[in-house]
GROMACS .gro file of N, CA and C in nm:
model
  318
    1ARG      N    1  -0.888  -1.455   1.025
    1ARG     CA    2  -0.781  -1.417   0.934
    1ARG      C    3  -0.813  -1.285   0.868
    2ALA      N    4  -0.725  -1.189   0.887
    2ALA     CA    5  -0.745  -1.056   0.830
    2ALA      C    6  -0.750  -1.061   0.677
    3ARG      N    7  -0.672  -1.149   0.616
    3ARG     CA    8  -0.667  -1.153   0.470
    3ARG      C    9  -0.798  -1.205   0.408
    4ASP      N   10  -0.885  -1.261   0.488
    4ASP     CA   11  -1.014  -1.304   0.436
    4ASP      C   12  -1.104  -1.184   0.404
    5ILE      N   13  -1.081  -1.072   0.471
    5ILE     CA   14  -1.165  -0.955   0.450
    5ILE      C   15  -1.091  -0.834   0.395
    6CYS      N   16  -0.958  -0.841   0.389
    6CYS     CA   17  -0.884  -0.728   0.333
    6CYS      C   18  -0.754  -0.775   0.269
    7ARG      N   19  -0.704  -0.694   0.179
    7ARG     CA   20  -0.578  -0.723   0.111
    7ARG      C   21  -0.466  -0.654   0.188
    8ILE      N   22  -0.362  -0.728   0.220
    8ILE     CA   23  -0.248  -0.673   0.292
    8ILE      C   24  -0.125  -0.685   0.203
    9SER      N   25  -0.055  -0.573   0.185
    9SER     CA   26   0.069  -0.572   0.108
    9SER      C   27   0.176  -0.503   0.191
   10LEU      N   28   0.291  -0.567   0.202
   10LEU     CA   29   0.404  -0.511   0.275
   10LEU      C   30   0.521  -0.496   0.180
   11PHE      N   31   0.587  -0.381   0.185
   11PHE     CA   32   0.702  -0.355   0.098
   11PHE      C   33   0.823  -0.325   0.185
   12CYS      N   34   0.925  -0.405   0.171
   12CYS     CA   35   1.051  -0.380   0.241
   12CYS      C   36   1.145  -0.312   0.142
   13THR      N   37   1.182  -0.188   0.172
   13THR     CA   38   1.261  -0.109   0.077
   13THR      C   39   1.405  -0.089   0.123
   14ASP      N   40   1.448  -0.164   0.223
   14ASP     CA   41   1.585  -0.151   0.273
   14ASP      C   42   1.683  -0.182   0.161
   15LYS      N   43   1.785  -0.099   0.147
   15LYS     CA   44   1.887  -0.120   0.043
   15LYS      C   45   1.986  -0.228   0.082
   16ASP      N   46   1.990  -0.266   0.209
   16ASP     CA   47   2.082  -0.369   0.259
   16ASP      C   48   2.025  -0.508   0.224
   17ARG      N   49   2.083  -0.569   0.123
   17ARG     CA   50   2.033  -0.699   0.076
   17ARG      C   51   2.041  -0.806   0.186
   18GLY      N   52   2.142  -0.796   0.268
   18GLY     CA   53   2.156  -0.892   0.378
   18GLY      C   54   2.042  -0.879   0.477
   19ALA      N   55   2.006  -0.755   0.509
   19ALA     CA   56   1.894  -0.730   0.601
   19ALA      C   57   1.764  -0.782   0.540
   20CYS      N   58   1.745  -0.760   0.411
   20CYS     CA   59   1.624  -0.808   0.343
   20CYS      C   60   1.619  -0.961   0.346
   21GLN      N   61   1.732  -1.024   0.324
   21GLN     CA   62   1.735  -1.170   0.324
   21GLN      C   63   1.706  -1.224   0.464
   22ARG      N   64   1.761  -1.160   0.567
   22ARG     CA   65   1.733  -1.204   0.705
   22ARG      C   66   1.583  -1.190   0.736
   23LEU      N   67   1.523  -1.081   0.690
   23LEU     CA   68   1.379  -1.062   0.711
   23LEU      C   69   1.301  -1.170   0.636
   24ALA      N   70   1.338  -1.197   0.513
   24ALA     CA   71   1.270  -1.301   0.434
   24ALA      C   72   1.284  -1.436   0.502
   25ASP      N   73   1.403  -1.467   0.553
   25ASP     CA   74   1.425  -1.594   0.622
   25ASP      C   75   1.336  -1.605   0.745
   26GLU      N   76   1.322  -1.494   0.817
   26GLU     CA   77   1.241  -1.495   0.939
   26GLU      C   78   1.092  -1.508   0.908
   27LEU      N   79   1.049  -1.452   0.796
   27LEU     CA   80   0.907  -1.451   0.762
   27LEU      C   81   0.863  -1.566   0.673
   28GLN      N   82   0.955  -1.645   0.623
   28GLN     CA   83   0.924  -1.743   0.520
   28GLN      C   84   0.816  -1.844   0.556
   29ASP      N   85   0.792  -1.869   0.682
   29ASP     CA   86   0.689  -1.965   0.721
   29ASP      C   87   0.557  -1.898   0.759
   30THR      N   88   0.547  -1.767   0.742
   30THR     CA   89   0.423  -1.697   0.777
   30THR      C   90   0.327  -1.698   0.658
   31GLU      N   91   0.198  -1.686   0.687
   31GLU     CA   92   0.099  -1.685   0.579
   31GLU      C   93   0.116  -1.563   0.489
   32LEU      N   94   0.147  -1.447   0.547
   32LEU     CA   95   0.165  -1.328   0.465
   32LEU      C   96   0.276  -1.348   0.363
   33TYR      N   97   0.384  -1.411   0.405
   33TYR     CA   98   0.497  -1.433   0.314
   33TYR      C   99   0.463  -1.538   0.209
   34THR      N  100   0.406  -1.650   0.252
   34THR     CA  101   0.379  -1.758   0.157
   34THR      C  102   0.268  -1.722   0.059
   35GLU      N  103   0.179  -1.629   0.099
   35GLU     CA  104   0.072  -1.587   0.009
   35GLU      C  105   0.111  -1.468  -0.078
   36GLY      N  106   0.237  -1.425  -0.069
   36GLY     CA  107   0.287  -1.322  -0.158
   36GLY      C  108   0.260  -1.178  -0.117
   37ALA      N  109   0.229  -1.155   0.010
   37ALA     CA  110   0.201  -1.018   0.056
   37ALA      C  111   0.328  -0.938   0.077
   38MET      N  112   0.441  -1.005   0.087
   38MET     CA  113   0.569  -0.937   0.115
   38MET      C  114   0.645  -0.916  -0.015
   39THR      N  115   0.683  -0.791  -0.039
   39THR     CA  116   0.758  -0.757  -0.159
   39THR      C  117   0.886  -0.685  -0.117
   40PHE      N  118   0.995  -0.721  -0.180
   40PHE     CA  119   1.122  -0.654  -0.153
   40PHE      C  120   1.157  -0.566  -0.271
   41GLY      N  121   1.190  -0.441  -0.242
   41GLY     CA  122   1.222  -0.345  -0.347
   41GLY      C  123   1.135  -0.222  -0.332
   42ARG      N  124   1.167  -0.121  -0.409
   42ARG     CA  125   1.095   0.007  -0.399
   42ARG      C  126   0.980   0.012  -0.499
   43PRO      N  127   0.860   0.016  -0.448
   43PRO     CA  128   0.743   0.022  -0.537
   43PRO      C  129   0.716   0.166  -0.581
   44SER      N  130   0.635   0.180  -0.682
   44SER     CA  131   0.587   0.312  -0.722
   44SER      C  132   0.458   0.336  -0.644
   45ILE      N  133   0.468   0.419  -0.540
   45ILE     CA  134   0.351   0.447  -0.456
   45ILE      C  135   0.237   0.505  -0.540
   46GLN      N  136   0.272   0.598  -0.629
   46GLN     CA  137   0.169   0.659  -0.713
   46GLN      C  138   0.095   0.553  -0.794
   47LYS      N  139   0.170   0.461  -0.854
   47LYS     CA  140   0.110   0.358  -0.938
   47LYS      C  141   0.022   0.264  -0.854
   48ILE      N  142   0.067   0.227  -0.735
   48ILE     CA  143  -0.011   0.140  -0.649
   48ILE      C  144  -0.144   0.205  -0.613
   49ILE      N  145  -0.140   0.333  -0.574
   49ILE     CA  146  -0.262   0.403  -0.536
   49ILE      C  147  -0.353   0.422  -0.657
   50GLU      N  148  -0.295   0.457  -0.772
   50GLU     CA  149  -0.376   0.474  -0.894
   50GLU      C  150  -0.446   0.344  -0.933
   51GLU      N  151  -0.372   0.234  -0.930
   51GLU     CA  152  -0.430   0.105  -0.968
   51GLU      C  153  -0.538   0.063  -0.868
   52HIS      N  154  -0.512   0.087  -0.740
   52HIS     CA  155  -0.611   0.054  -0.638
   52HIS      C  156  -0.739   0.136  -0.658
   53THR      N  157  -0.723   0.265  -0.682
   53THR     CA  158  -0.839   0.353  -0.702
   53THR      C  159  -0.918   0.309  -0.824
   54ALA      N  160  -0.849   0.274  -0.931
   54ALA     CA  161  -0.919   0.228  -1.052
   54ALA      C  162  -0.999   0.102  -1.023
   55LYS      N  163  -0.943   0.008  -0.946
   55LYS     CA  164  -1.015  -0.115  -0.911
   55LYS      C  165  -1.137  -0.084  -0.826
   56VAL      N  166  -1.120   0.009  -0.732
   56VAL     CA  167  -1.230   0.045  -0.643
   56VAL      C  168  -1.343   0.109  -0.722
   57VAL      N  169  -1.309   0.203  -0.808
   57VAL     CA  170  -1.411   0.275  -0.886
   57VAL      C  171  -1.479   0.183  -0.986
   58ASP      N  172  -1.402   0.096  -1.051
   58ASP     CA  173  -1.458   0.006  -1.152
   58ASP      C  174  -1.522  -0.119  -1.093
   59GLY      N  175  -1.497  -0.144  -0.965
   59GLY     CA  176  -1.547  -0.266  -0.902
   59GLY      C  177  -1.692  -0.256  -0.860
   60SER      N  178  -1.734  -0.360  -0.795
   60SER     CA  179  -1.874  -0.369  -0.755
   60SER      C  180  -1.899  -0.315  -0.614
   61SER      N  181  -1.795  -0.273  -0.545
   61SER     CA  182  -1.812  -0.223  -0.408
   61SER      C  183  -1.879  -0.086  -0.408
   62ILE      N  184  -1.978  -0.072  -0.323
   62ILE     CA  185  -2.044   0.058  -0.307
   62ILE      C  186  -1.955   0.152  -0.228
   63SER      N  187  -1.880   0.095  -0.134
   63SER     CA  188  -1.789   0.177  -0.054
   63SER      C  189  -1.666   0.094  -0.019
   64SER      N  190  -1.560   0.163   0.021
   64SER     CA  191  -1.438   0.095   0.062
   64SER      C  192  -1.359   0.184   0.156
   65ASN      N  193  -1.279   0.122   0.237
   65ASN     CA  194  -1.186   0.191   0.325
   65ASN      C  195  -1.049   0.132   0.304
   66THR      N  196  -0.952   0.218   0.275
   66THR     CA  197  -0.815   0.175   0.250
   66THR      C  198  -0.723   0.249   0.344
   67LEU      N  199  -0.627   0.177   0.399
   67LEU     CA  200  -0.526   0.237   0.485
   67LEU      C  201  -0.390   0.219   0.421
   68VAL      N  202  -0.319   0.329   0.404
   68VAL     CA  203  -0.180   0.325   0.359
   68VAL      C  204  -0.096   0.369   0.479
   69ALA      N  205  -0.016   0.278   0.531
   69ALA     CA  206   0.073   0.309   0.643
   69ALA      C  207   0.214   0.319   0.586
   70PHE      N  208   0.276   0.435   0.601
   70PHE     CA  209   0.407   0.460   0.541
   70PHE      C  210   0.510   0.489   0.649
   71CYS      N  211   0.626   0.426   0.635
   71CYS     CA  212   0.739   0.451   0.723
   71CYS      C  213   0.859   0.472   0.632
   72GLY      N  214   0.914   0.591   0.630
   72GLY     CA  215   1.027   0.618   0.542
   72GLY      C  216   1.072   0.762   0.551
   73SER      N  217   1.147   0.803   0.452
   73SER     CA  218   1.208   0.936   0.452
   73SER      C  219   1.103   1.046   0.434
   74GLU      N  220   1.141   1.166   0.475
   74GLU     CA  221   1.053   1.283   0.460
   74GLU      C  222   1.022   1.309   0.313
   75LEU      N  223   1.122   1.294   0.228
   75LEU     CA  224   1.104   1.318   0.085
   75LEU      C  225   1.003   1.220   0.026
   76MET      N  226   1.017   1.093   0.059
   76MET     CA  227   0.924   0.993   0.008
   76MET      C  228   0.786   1.013   0.071
   77ALA      N  229   0.781   1.053   0.196
   77ALA     CA  230   0.653   1.079   0.263
   77ALA      C  231   0.576   1.187   0.187
   78GLN      N  232   0.646   1.288   0.138
   78GLN     CA  233   0.581   1.394   0.061
   78GLN      C  234   0.520   1.338  -0.067
   79THR      N  235   0.590   1.247  -0.132
   79THR     CA  236   0.540   1.183  -0.254
   79THR      C  237   0.414   1.103  -0.223
   80VAL      N  238   0.414   1.033  -0.110
   80VAL     CA  239   0.297   0.954  -0.070
   80VAL      C  240   0.179   1.046  -0.040
   81LYS      N  241   0.206   1.157   0.029
   81LYS     CA  242   0.100   1.255   0.058
   81LYS      C  243   0.038   1.308  -0.071
   82GLU      N  244   0.122   1.342  -0.168
   82GLU     CA  245   0.073   1.393  -0.296
   82GLU      C  246  -0.014   1.289  -0.367
   83ALA      N  247   0.029   1.164  -0.366
   83ALA     CA  248  -0.049   1.058  -0.430
   83ALA      C  249  -0.185   1.043  -0.361
   84LYS      N  250  -0.188   1.055  -0.230
   84LYS     CA  251  -0.314   1.047  -0.155
   84LYS      C  252  -0.405   1.164  -0.191
   85ILE      N  253  -0.348   1.283  -0.201
   85ILE     CA  254  -0.428   1.402  -0.237
   85ILE      C  255  -0.487   1.387  -0.377
   86PHE      N  256  -0.407   1.342  -0.473
   86PHE     CA  257  -0.458   1.320  -0.608
   86PHE      C  258  -0.568   1.215  -0.608
   87ASN      N  259  -0.551   1.110  -0.528
   87ASN     CA  260  -0.653   1.007  -0.516
   87ASN      C  261  -0.783   1.067  -0.463
   88ASP      N  262  -0.774   1.147  -0.357
   88ASP     CA  263  -0.893   1.209  -0.299
   88ASP      C  264  -0.961   1.302  -0.399
   89MET      N  265  -0.882   1.378  -0.473
   89MET     CA  266  -0.939   1.470  -0.572
   89MET      C  267  -1.011   1.391  -0.682
   90TYR      N  268  -0.950   1.285  -0.729
   90TYR     CA  269  -1.010   1.204  -0.833
   90TYR      C  270  -1.143   1.145  -0.786
   91LEU      N  271  -1.142   1.085  -0.666
   91LEU     CA  272  -1.264   1.025  -0.615
   91LEU      C  273  -1.374   1.129  -0.597
   92SER      N  274  -1.336   1.247  -0.550
   92SER     CA  275  -1.433   1.354  -0.530
   92SER      C  276  -1.493   1.400  -0.664
   93MET      N  277  -1.407   1.422  -0.762
   93MET     CA  278  -1.455   1.468  -0.893
   93MET      C  279  -1.539   1.362  -0.962
   94ALA      N  280  -1.510   1.234  -0.934
   94ALA     CA  281  -1.586   1.125  -0.996
   94ALA      C  282  -1.713   1.093  -0.918
   95GLY      N  283  -1.733   1.165  -0.808
   95GLY     CA  284  -1.854   1.143  -0.728
   95GLY      C  285  -1.851   1.016  -0.645
   96ASN      N  286  -1.733   0.971  -0.612
   96ASN     CA  287  -1.717   0.848  -0.533
   96ASN      C  288  -1.676   0.880  -0.389
   97SER      N  289  -1.762   0.949  -0.319
   97SER     CA  290  -1.728   0.991  -0.183
   97SER      C  291  -1.736   0.877  -0.081
   98ARG      N  292  -1.788   0.762  -0.121
   98ARG     CA  293  -1.797   0.649  -0.029
   98ARG      C  294  -1.670   0.564  -0.027
   99HIS      N  295  -1.574   0.595  -0.113
   99HIS     CA  296  -1.446   0.526  -0.113
   99HIS      C  297  -1.346   0.616  -0.042
  100LYS      N  298  -1.286   0.564   0.064
  100LYS     CA  299  -1.199   0.646   0.149
  100LYS      C  300  -1.060   0.585   0.158
  101LEU      N  301  -0.958   0.669   0.144
  101LEU     CA  302  -0.820   0.627   0.160
  101LEU      C  303  -0.758   0.709   0.272
  102ASP      N  304  -0.714   0.641   0.378
  102ASP     CA  305  -0.648   0.707   0.490
  102ASP      C  306  -0.499   0.684   0.480
  103LEU      N  307  -0.424   0.781   0.527
  103LEU     CA  308  -0.279   0.774   0.523
  103LEU      C  309  -0.222   0.798   0.662
  104VAL      N  310  -0.133   0.708   0.704
  104VAL     CA  311  -0.061   0.724   0.830
  104VAL      C  312   0.087   0.723   0.796
  105ILE      N  313   0.158   0.825   0.841
  105ILE     CA  314   0.300   0.836   0.816
  105ILE      C  315   0.374   0.831   0.950
  106GLN      N  316   0.468   0.742   0.960
  106GLN     CA  317   0.547   0.728   1.083
  106GLN      C  318   0.687   0.780   1.060
   0.00000   0.00000   0.00000
């Protein structure tokens, strides 16, 4: 089970409520859905990355690897890229080079 070694969060940001409901209906019996990994609505990417970075830096892990996989508009992709850059700058300035955040944009 992947969730035993990593945290998985999925965000469905479709504005079509019917499409979201159909997806929820299809996923309702999966472990990811029942364990709360699926969220419907538009999250604050900056806030998610900031909170994650704070947990990583304040936590007991010597190192970490995080993957942010983004699928969405060009405008939102730019916002995600900026959040990743700020994260990298913060970690670098704080001397936390062993914590790595990778970004994949589709």
